[in-house]
Short mmCIF file of C-alpha atoms and ligand atoms in Angstrom, two decimals:
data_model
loop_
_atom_site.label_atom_id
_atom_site.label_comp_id
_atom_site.label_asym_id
_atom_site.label_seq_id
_atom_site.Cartn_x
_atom_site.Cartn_y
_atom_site.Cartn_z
CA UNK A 1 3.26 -4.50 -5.65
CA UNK A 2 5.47 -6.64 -3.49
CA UNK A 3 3.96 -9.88 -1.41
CA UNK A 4 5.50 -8.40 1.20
CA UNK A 5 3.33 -5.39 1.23
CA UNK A 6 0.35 -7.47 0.84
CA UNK A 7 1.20 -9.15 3.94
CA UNK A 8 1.64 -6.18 5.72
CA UNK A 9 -1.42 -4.84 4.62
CA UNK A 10 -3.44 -8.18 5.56
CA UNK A 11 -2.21 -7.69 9.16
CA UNK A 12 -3.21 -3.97 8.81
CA UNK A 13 -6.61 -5.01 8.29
CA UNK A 14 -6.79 -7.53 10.79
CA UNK A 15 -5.44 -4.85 13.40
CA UNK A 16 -8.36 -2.76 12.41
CA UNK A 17 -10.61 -5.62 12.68
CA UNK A 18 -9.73 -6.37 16.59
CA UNK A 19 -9.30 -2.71 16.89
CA UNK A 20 -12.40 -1.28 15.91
CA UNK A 21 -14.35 -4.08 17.59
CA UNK A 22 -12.71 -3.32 20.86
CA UNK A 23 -13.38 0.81 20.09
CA UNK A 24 -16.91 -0.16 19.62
CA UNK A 25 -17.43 -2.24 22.40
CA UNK A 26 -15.98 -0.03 24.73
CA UNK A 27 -18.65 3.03 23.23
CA UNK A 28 -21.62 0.79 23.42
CA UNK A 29 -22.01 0.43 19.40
CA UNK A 30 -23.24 -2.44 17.67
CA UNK A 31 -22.03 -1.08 14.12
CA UNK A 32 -20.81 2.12 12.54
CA UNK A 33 -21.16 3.65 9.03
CA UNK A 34 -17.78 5.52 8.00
CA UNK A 35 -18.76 8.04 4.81
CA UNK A 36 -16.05 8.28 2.42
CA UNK A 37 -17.35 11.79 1.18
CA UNK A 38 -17.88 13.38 -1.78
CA UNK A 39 -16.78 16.54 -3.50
CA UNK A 40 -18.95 19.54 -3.91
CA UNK A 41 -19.17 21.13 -6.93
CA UNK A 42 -18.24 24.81 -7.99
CA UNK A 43 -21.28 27.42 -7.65
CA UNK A 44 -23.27 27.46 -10.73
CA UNK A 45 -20.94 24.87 -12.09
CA UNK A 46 -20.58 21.10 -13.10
CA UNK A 47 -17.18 20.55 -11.67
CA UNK A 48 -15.34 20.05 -8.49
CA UNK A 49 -12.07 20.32 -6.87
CA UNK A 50 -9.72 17.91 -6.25
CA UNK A 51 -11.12 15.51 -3.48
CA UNK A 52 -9.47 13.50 -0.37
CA UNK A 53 -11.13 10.56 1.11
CA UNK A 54 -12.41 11.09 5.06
CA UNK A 55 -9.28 9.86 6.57
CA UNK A 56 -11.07 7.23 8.26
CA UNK A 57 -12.74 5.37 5.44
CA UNK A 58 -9.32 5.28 4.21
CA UNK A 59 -7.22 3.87 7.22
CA UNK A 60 -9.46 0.25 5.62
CA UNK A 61 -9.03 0.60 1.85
CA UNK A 62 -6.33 3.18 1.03
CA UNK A 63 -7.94 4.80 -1.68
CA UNK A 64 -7.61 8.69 -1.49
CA UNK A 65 -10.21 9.15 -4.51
CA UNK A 66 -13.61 6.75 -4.04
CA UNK A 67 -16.33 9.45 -3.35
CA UNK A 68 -20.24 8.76 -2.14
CA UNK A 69 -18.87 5.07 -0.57
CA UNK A 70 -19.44 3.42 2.57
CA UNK A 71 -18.00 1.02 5.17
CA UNK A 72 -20.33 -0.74 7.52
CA UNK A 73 -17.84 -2.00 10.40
CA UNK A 74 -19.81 -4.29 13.42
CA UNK A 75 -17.97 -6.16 15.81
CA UNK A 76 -16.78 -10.19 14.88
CA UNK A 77 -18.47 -9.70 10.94
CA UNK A 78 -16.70 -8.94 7.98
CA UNK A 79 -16.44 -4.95 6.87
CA UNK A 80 -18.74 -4.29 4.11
CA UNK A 81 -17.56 -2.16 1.45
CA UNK A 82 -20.18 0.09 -0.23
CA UNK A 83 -18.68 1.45 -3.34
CA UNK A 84 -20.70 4.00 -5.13
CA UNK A 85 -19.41 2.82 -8.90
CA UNK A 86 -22.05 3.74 -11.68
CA UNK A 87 -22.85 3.30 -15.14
CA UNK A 88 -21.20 5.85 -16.91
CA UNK A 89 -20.06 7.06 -20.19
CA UNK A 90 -18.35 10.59 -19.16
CA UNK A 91 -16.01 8.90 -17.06
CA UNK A 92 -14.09 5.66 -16.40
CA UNK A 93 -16.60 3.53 -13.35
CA UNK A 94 -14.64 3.21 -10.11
CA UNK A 95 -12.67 -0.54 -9.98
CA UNK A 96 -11.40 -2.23 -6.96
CA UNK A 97 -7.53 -3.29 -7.70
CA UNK A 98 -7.31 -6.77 -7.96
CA UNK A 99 -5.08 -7.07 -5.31
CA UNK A 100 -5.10 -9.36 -2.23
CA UNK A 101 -7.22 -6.90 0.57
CA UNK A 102 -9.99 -6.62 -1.75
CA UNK A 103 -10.90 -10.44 -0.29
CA UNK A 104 -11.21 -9.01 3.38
CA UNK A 105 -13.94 -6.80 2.32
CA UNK A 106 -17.80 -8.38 1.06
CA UNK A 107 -18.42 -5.52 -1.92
CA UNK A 108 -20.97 -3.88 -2.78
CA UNK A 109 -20.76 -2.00 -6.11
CA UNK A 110 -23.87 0.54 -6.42
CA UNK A 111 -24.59 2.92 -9.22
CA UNK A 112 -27.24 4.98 -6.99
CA UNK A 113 -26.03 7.16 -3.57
CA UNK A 114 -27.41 6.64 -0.81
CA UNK A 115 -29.07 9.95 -1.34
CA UNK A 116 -30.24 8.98 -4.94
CA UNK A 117 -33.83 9.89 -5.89
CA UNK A 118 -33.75 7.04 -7.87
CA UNK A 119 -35.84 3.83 -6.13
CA UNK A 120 -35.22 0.10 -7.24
CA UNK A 121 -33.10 -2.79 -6.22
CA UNK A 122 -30.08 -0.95 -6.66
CA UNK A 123 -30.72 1.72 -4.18
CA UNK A 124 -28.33 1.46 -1.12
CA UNK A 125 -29.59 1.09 2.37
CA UNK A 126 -26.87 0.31 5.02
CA UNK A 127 -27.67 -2.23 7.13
CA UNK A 128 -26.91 -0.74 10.45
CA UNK A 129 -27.90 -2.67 13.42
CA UNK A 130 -28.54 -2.33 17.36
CA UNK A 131 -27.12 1.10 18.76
CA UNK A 132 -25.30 2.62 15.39
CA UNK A 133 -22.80 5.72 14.69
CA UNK A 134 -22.49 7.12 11.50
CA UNK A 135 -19.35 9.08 11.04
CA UNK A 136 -17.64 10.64 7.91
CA UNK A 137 -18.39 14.32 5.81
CA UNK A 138 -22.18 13.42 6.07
CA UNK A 139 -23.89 17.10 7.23
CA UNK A 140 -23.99 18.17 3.01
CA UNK A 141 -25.66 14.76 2.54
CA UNK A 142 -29.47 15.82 2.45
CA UNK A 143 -30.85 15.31 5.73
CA UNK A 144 -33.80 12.76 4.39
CA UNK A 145 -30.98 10.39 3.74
CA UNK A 146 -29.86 10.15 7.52
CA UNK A 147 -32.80 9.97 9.18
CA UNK A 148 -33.52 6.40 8.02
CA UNK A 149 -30.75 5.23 9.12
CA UNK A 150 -31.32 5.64 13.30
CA UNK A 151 -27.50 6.13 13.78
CA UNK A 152 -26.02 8.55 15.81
CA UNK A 153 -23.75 11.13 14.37
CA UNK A 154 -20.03 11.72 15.15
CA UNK A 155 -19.81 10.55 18.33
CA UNK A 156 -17.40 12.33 19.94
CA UNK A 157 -15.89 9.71 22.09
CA UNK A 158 -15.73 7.04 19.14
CA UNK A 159 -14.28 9.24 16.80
CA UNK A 160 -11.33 10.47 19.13
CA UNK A 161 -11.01 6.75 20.05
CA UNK A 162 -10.52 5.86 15.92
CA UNK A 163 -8.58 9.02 15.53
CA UNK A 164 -5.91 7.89 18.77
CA UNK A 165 -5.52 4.52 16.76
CA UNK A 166 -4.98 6.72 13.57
CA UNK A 167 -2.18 8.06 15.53
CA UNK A 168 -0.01 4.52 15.95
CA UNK A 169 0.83 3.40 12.17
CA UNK A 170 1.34 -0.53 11.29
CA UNK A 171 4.28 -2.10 9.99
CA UNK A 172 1.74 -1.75 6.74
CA UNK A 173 1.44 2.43 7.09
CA UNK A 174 4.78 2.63 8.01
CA UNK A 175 5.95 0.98 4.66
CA UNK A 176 3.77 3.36 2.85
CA UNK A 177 5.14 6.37 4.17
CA UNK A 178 8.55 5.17 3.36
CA UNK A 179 7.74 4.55 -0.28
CA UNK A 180 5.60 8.12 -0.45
CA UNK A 181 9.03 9.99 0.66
CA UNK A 182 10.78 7.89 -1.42
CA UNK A 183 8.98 8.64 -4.61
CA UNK A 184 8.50 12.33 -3.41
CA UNK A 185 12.50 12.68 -2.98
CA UNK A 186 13.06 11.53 -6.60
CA UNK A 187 10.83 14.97 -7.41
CA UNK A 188 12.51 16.97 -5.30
CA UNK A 189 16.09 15.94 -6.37
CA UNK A 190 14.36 16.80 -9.75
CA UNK A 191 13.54 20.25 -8.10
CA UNK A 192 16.77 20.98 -7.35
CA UNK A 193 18.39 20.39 -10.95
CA UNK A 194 16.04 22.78 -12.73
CA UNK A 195 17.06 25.49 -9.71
CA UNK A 196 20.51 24.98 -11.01
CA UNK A 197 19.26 25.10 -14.36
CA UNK A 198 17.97 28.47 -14.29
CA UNK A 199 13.91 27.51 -13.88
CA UNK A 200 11.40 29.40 -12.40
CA UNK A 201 8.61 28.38 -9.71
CA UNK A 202 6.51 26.70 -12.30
CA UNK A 203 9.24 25.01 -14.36
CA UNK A 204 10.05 23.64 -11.03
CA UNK A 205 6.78 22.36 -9.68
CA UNK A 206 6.08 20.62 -13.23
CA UNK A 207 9.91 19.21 -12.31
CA UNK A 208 9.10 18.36 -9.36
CA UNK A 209 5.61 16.40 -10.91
CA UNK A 210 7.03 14.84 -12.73
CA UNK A 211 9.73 13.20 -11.72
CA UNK A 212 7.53 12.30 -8.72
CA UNK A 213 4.98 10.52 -10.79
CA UNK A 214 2.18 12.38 -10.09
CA UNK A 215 -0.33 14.86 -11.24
CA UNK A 216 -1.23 18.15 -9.78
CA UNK A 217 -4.72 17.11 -8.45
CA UNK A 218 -3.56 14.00 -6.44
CA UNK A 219 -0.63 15.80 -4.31
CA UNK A 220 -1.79 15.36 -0.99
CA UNK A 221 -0.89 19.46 -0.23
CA UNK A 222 -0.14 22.28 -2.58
CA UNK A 223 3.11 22.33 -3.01
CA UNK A 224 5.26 25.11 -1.74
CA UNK A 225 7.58 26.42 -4.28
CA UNK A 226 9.12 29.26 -3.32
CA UNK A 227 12.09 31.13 -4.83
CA UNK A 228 13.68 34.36 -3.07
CA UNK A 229 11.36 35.99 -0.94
CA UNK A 230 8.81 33.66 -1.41
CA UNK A 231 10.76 31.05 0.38
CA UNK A 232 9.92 33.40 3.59
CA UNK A 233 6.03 33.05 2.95
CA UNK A 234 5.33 29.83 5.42
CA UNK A 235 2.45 28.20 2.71
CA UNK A 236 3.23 30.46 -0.27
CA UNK A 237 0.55 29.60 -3.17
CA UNK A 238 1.35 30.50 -6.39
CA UNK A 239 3.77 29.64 -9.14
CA UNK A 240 5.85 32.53 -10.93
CA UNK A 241 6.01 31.70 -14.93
CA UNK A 242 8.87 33.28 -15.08
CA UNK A 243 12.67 32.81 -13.30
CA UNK A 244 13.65 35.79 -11.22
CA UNK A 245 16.49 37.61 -12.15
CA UNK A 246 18.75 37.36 -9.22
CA UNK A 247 18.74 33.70 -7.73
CA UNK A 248 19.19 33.52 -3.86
CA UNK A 249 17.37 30.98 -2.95
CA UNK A 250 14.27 27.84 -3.08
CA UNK A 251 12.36 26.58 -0.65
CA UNK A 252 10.55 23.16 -1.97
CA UNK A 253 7.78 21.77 0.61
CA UNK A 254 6.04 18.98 -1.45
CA UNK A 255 4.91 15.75 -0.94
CA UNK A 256 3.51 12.22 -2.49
CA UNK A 257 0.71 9.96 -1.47
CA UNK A 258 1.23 6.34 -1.66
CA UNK A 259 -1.89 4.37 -1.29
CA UNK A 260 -3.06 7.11 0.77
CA UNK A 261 -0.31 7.89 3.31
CA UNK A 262 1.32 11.06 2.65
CA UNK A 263 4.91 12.27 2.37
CA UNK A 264 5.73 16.02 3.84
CA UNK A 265 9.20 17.00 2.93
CA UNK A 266 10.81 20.47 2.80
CA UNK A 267 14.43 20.97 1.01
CA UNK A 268 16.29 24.85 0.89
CA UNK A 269 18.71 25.49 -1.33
CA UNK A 270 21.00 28.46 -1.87
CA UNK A 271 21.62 30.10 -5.00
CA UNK A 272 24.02 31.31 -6.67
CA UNK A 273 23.60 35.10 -5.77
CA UNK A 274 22.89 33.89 -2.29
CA UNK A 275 25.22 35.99 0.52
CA UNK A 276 27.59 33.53 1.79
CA UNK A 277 26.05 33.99 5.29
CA UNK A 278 22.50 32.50 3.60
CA UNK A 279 24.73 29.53 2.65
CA UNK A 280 26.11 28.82 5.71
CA UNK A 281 22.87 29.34 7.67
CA UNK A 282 21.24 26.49 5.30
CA UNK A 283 23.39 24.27 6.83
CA UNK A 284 23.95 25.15 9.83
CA UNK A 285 19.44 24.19 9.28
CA UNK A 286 20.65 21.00 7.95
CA UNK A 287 22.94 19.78 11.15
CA UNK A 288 20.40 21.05 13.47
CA UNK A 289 17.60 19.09 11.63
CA UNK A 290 19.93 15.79 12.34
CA UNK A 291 20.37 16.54 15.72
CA UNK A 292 16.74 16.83 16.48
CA UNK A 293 15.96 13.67 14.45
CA UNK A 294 18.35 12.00 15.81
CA UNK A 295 16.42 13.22 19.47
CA UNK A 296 13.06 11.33 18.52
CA UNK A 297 12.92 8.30 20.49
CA UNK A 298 9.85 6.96 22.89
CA UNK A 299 9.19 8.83 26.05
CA UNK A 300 10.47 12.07 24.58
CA UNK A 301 8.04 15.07 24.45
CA UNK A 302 7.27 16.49 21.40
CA UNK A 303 7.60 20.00 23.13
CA UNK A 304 10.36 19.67 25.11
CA UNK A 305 11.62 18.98 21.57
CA UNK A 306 10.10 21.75 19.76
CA UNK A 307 12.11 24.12 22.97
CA UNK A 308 14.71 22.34 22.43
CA UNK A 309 14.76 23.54 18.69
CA UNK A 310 14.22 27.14 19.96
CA UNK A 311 17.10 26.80 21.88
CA UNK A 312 19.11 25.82 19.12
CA UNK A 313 18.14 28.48 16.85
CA UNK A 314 19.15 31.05 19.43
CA UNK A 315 22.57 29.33 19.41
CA UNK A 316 22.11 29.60 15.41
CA UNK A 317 21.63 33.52 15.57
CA UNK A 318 24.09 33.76 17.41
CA UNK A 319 26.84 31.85 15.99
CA UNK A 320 25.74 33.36 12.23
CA UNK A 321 26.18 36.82 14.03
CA UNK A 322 22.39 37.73 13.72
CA UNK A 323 22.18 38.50 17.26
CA UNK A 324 24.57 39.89 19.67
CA UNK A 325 23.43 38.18 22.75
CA UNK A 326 23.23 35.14 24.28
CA UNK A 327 20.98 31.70 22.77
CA UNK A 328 19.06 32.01 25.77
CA UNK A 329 18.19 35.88 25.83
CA UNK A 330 17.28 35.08 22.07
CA UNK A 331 14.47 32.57 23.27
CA UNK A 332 13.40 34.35 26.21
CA UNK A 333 12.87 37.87 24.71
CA UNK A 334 10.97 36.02 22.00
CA UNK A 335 13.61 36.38 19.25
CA UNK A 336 13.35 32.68 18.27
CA UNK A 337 9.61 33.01 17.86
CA UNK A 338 9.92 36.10 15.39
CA UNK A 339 12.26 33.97 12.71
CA UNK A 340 10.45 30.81 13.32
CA UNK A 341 6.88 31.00 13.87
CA UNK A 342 5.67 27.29 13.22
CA UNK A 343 5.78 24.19 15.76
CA UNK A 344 8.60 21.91 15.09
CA UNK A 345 6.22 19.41 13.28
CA UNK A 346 2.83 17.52 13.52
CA UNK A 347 1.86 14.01 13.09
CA UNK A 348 1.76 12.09 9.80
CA UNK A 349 -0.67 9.56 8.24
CA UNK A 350 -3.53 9.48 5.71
CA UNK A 351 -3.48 13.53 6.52
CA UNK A 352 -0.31 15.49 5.92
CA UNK A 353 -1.91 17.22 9.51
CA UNK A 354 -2.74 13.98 10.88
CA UNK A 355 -4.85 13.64 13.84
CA UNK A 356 -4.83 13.32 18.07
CA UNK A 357 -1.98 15.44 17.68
CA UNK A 358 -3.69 17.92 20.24
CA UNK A 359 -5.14 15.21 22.35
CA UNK A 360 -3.87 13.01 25.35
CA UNK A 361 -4.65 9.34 24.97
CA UNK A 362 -8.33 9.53 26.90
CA UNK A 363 -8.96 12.09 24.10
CA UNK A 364 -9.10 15.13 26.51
CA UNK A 365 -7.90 18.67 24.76
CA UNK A 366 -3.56 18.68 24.99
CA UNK A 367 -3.39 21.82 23.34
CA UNK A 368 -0.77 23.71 22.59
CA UNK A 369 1.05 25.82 24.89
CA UNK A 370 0.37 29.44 24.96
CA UNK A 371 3.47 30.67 23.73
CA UNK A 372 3.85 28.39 20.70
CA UNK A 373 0.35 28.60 19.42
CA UNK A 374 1.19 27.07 15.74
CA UNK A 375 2.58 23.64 17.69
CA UNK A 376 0.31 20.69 16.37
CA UNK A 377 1.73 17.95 18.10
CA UNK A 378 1.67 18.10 21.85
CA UNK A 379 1.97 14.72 22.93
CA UNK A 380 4.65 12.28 24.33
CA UNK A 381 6.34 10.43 21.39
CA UNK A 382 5.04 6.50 21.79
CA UNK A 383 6.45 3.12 19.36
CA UNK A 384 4.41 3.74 16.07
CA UNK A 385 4.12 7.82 15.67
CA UNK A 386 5.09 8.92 11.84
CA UNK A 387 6.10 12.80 12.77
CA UNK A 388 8.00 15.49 10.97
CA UNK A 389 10.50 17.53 12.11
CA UNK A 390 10.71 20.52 10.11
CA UNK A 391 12.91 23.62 12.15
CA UNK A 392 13.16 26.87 9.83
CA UNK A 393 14.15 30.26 10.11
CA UNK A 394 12.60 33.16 8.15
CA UNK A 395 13.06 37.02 7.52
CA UNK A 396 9.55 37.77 7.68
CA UNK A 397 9.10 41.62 7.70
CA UNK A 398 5.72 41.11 9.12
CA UNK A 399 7.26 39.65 12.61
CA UNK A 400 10.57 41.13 12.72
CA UNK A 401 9.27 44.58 12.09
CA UNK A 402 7.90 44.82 16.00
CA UNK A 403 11.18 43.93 17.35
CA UNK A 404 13.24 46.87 15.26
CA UNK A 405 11.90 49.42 17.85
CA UNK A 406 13.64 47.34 20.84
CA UNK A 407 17.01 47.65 21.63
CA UNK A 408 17.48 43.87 20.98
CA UNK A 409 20.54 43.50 19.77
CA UNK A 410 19.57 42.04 16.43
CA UNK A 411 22.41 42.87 13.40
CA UNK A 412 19.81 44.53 11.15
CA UNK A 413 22.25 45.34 9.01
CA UNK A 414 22.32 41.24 8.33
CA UNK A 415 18.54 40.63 8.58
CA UNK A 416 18.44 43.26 5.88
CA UNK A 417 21.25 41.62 3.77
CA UNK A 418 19.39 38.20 4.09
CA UNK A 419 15.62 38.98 3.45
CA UNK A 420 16.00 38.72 0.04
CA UNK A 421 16.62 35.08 0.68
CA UNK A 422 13.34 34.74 2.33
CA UNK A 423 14.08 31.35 4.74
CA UNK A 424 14.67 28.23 4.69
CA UNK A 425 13.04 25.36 5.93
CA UNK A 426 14.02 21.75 6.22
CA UNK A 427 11.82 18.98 6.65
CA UNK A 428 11.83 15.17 6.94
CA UNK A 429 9.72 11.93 8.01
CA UNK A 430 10.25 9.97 11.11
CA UNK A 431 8.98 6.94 12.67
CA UNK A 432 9.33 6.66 16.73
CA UNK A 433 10.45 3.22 16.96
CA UNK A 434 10.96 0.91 20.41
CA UNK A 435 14.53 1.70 20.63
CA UNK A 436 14.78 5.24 19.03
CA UNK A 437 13.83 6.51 15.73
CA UNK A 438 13.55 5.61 11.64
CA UNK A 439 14.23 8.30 9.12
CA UNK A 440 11.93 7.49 6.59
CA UNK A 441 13.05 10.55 4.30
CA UNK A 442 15.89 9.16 2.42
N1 LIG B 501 3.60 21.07 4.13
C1 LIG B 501 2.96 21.59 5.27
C2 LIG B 501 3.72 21.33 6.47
O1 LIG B 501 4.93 21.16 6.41
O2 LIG B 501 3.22 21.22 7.54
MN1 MN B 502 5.87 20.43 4.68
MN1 MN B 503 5.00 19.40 7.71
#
């Protein structure tokens, strides 16, 4: 890993340090336990799903996969690091990296929980002093375990406070995003060669793996691999062993983490027994994902922006000839909603959904407006946002179906030509920046 990470990450911490003791001050706490979580396992079974750090927890150390851990954070001390790391022959004990941050942090390797029936010296307490919050996944922890500790639980206040920070990434974060979409490109350039090489949805995803350096368990989303129709289901979930027949189109929406921050990137290809129209459309997606990257600057609203997309698709309907009117009857008579359901994207950080999105700065509800229901990002774009910006347009029978009674003046005859394609979506990374915008999707 570069110095110059390291350095960036050292002034990460130190943010958090000032940070968190200013949050903390402000609520009245003295300290505050963050719970990195643990994964549940199966009914009846021994195993567990894949697990994700509490975002949180991981905004300090970056690691997506330490379970049953704990940071004790109090104002002016040093955070102490908990790390649940036992004795254990089934699987390899958790290790720190030896890498520079490590030294920020006094460690504290345990091989009991905190909820361990086991008693001795190497039973954890937290020392939690004064008034204390305890936040994190910590209502399946049994509730003997809390009690001792006197802390209150998820305070509301503190945690929007910590989630509003969340929501402005460091130099540090930043710099891990751009290396997630970096590495995450390099699997999706991979996804696109075994399209034109004939393969299937799960020739492609293991494509897609692998050139991304990663295994299935640590993507930070299920990747969306969608190939004709399926490209019009928004979060389509499974992968088709074998390659359809007829090749019109793929929808790829997959990402990477990168010491915990996330990439979220969507690519649409068309195939080769694509309509020419589906072709066109695609990029026609393409320039008008530019233009509204090229929009994202500070001061801008994220909705005006998402309307602004609407606008543009009606002017994309029309101009492909899939509806007779005008751009603007298309958005007011709902048209735009019907092929594009979702918001134009959400905040991005240790969550693919990252958080405050819904919030205004005090932490008061900013939801989203009634019309546009799926929007996750309602506020004004500040210096230090990571968004996406992710327009698409769908044939999705489901929503278009109401609209074939109307006398809309939709050109079935082309919606019906173009649903085997499914839809296409394009998607890519940007940091709001004091003058305008990064693209951090290469
Ligand atoms: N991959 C999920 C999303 O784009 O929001
Ligand atoms: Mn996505
Ligand atoms: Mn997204």
């Amino acid at each position: 890993m570069s110095t110059t990470l390291f350095n960036l990450q050292h002034d990460h911490i130190a943010h958090l340090q000032r940070a968190y003791s200013d949050i903390l001050t402000d609520h009245g706490f003295d300290s505050l336990a963050i719970y990195s979580g643990h994964a549940s396992e199966h009914f009846a079974d021994d195993h567990t799903p894949p697990f994700q750090a509490y975002g949180h927890f991981m905004h300090w150390v970056g690691l997506a996969d330490v379970q049953h851990s704990w940071l004790i954070i109090q104002p002016g001390e040093r955070p102490q690091l908990y790390l649940y790391a036992p004795a254990d022959f089934w699987h390899l004990p958790t290790q720190l990296p030896d890498e520079p941050w490590v030294e920020a942090f006094d460690v504290h390797l345990s091989s009991n929980t905190i909820d361990s029936n086991e008693t001795g010296s190497d039973k954890i307490s937290l020392p939690l002093s004064g008034n204390a919050a305890v936040i994190g996944d910590i209502e399946r922890l049994p509730t003997c375990t809390l009690q001792p500790l006197k802390a209150e639980r998820h305070p509301e206040r503190l945690v929007h406070a910590l989630d509003e920070l969340r929501l402005f990434k460091t130099p540090y974060e930043v710099a891990c995003l751009r290396e997630a979409n970096r590495l995450a490109i390099a699997g999706h350039q991979a996804s696109q060669a075994a399209f034109i090489g004939a393969a299937g949805e799960l020739d492609i995803q293991l494509a897609y793996l692998a050139a991304s350096r990663q295994r299935e368990s640590n993507v930070p989303y299920q990747n969306i691999i969608g190939l004709n129709e399926h490209a019009g289901v928004l979060h389509y979930q499974h992968y088709d062993l074998q390659p359809p027949k007829q090749r019109y189109s793929l929808l790829v929406d997959a990402g990477r983490r990168f010491r915990g921050y996330c990439a979220d990137i969507t690519r649409t290809y068309a195939g080769p027994d694509a309509p020419v129209a589906f072709g066109e459309l695609v990029t026609a997606m393409q320039a008008l994902k530019k233009e509204l990257v090229s929009s994202v600057a500070p001061g801008v609203s994220f909705v005006t922006l998402h309307e602004q997309m609407h606008q543009q698709l009606g002017e994309i309907l029309v101009a492909n000839d899939l509806f007779k009117g005008t751009a603007e009857q298309a958005v007011a008579e709902g048209v735009t909603r019907a092929f594009c359901p979702h918001g134009l994207g959400h905040s991005l950080g240790l969550q693919v959904h990252d958080v405050a999105g819904l919030r205004h700065p005090d932490g008061t509800p900013a939801p989203a407006p009634e019309q546009h229901p799926a929007l996750r990002l309602t506020r004004t774009l500040r210096p230090g946002m990571v968004v996406t910006i992710e327009p698409g347009l769908y044939f999705i029978n489901m929503l278009l179906a109401p609209l074939r009674n109307t006398d809309l003046p939709i050109n079935w005859q082309l919606v019906d030509q173009l649903a085997p394609c499914g839809g296409i979506r394009i998607e890519d990374n940007v940091a709001v920046t004091e003058s305008g915008f990064t693209n951090l999707t290469p």
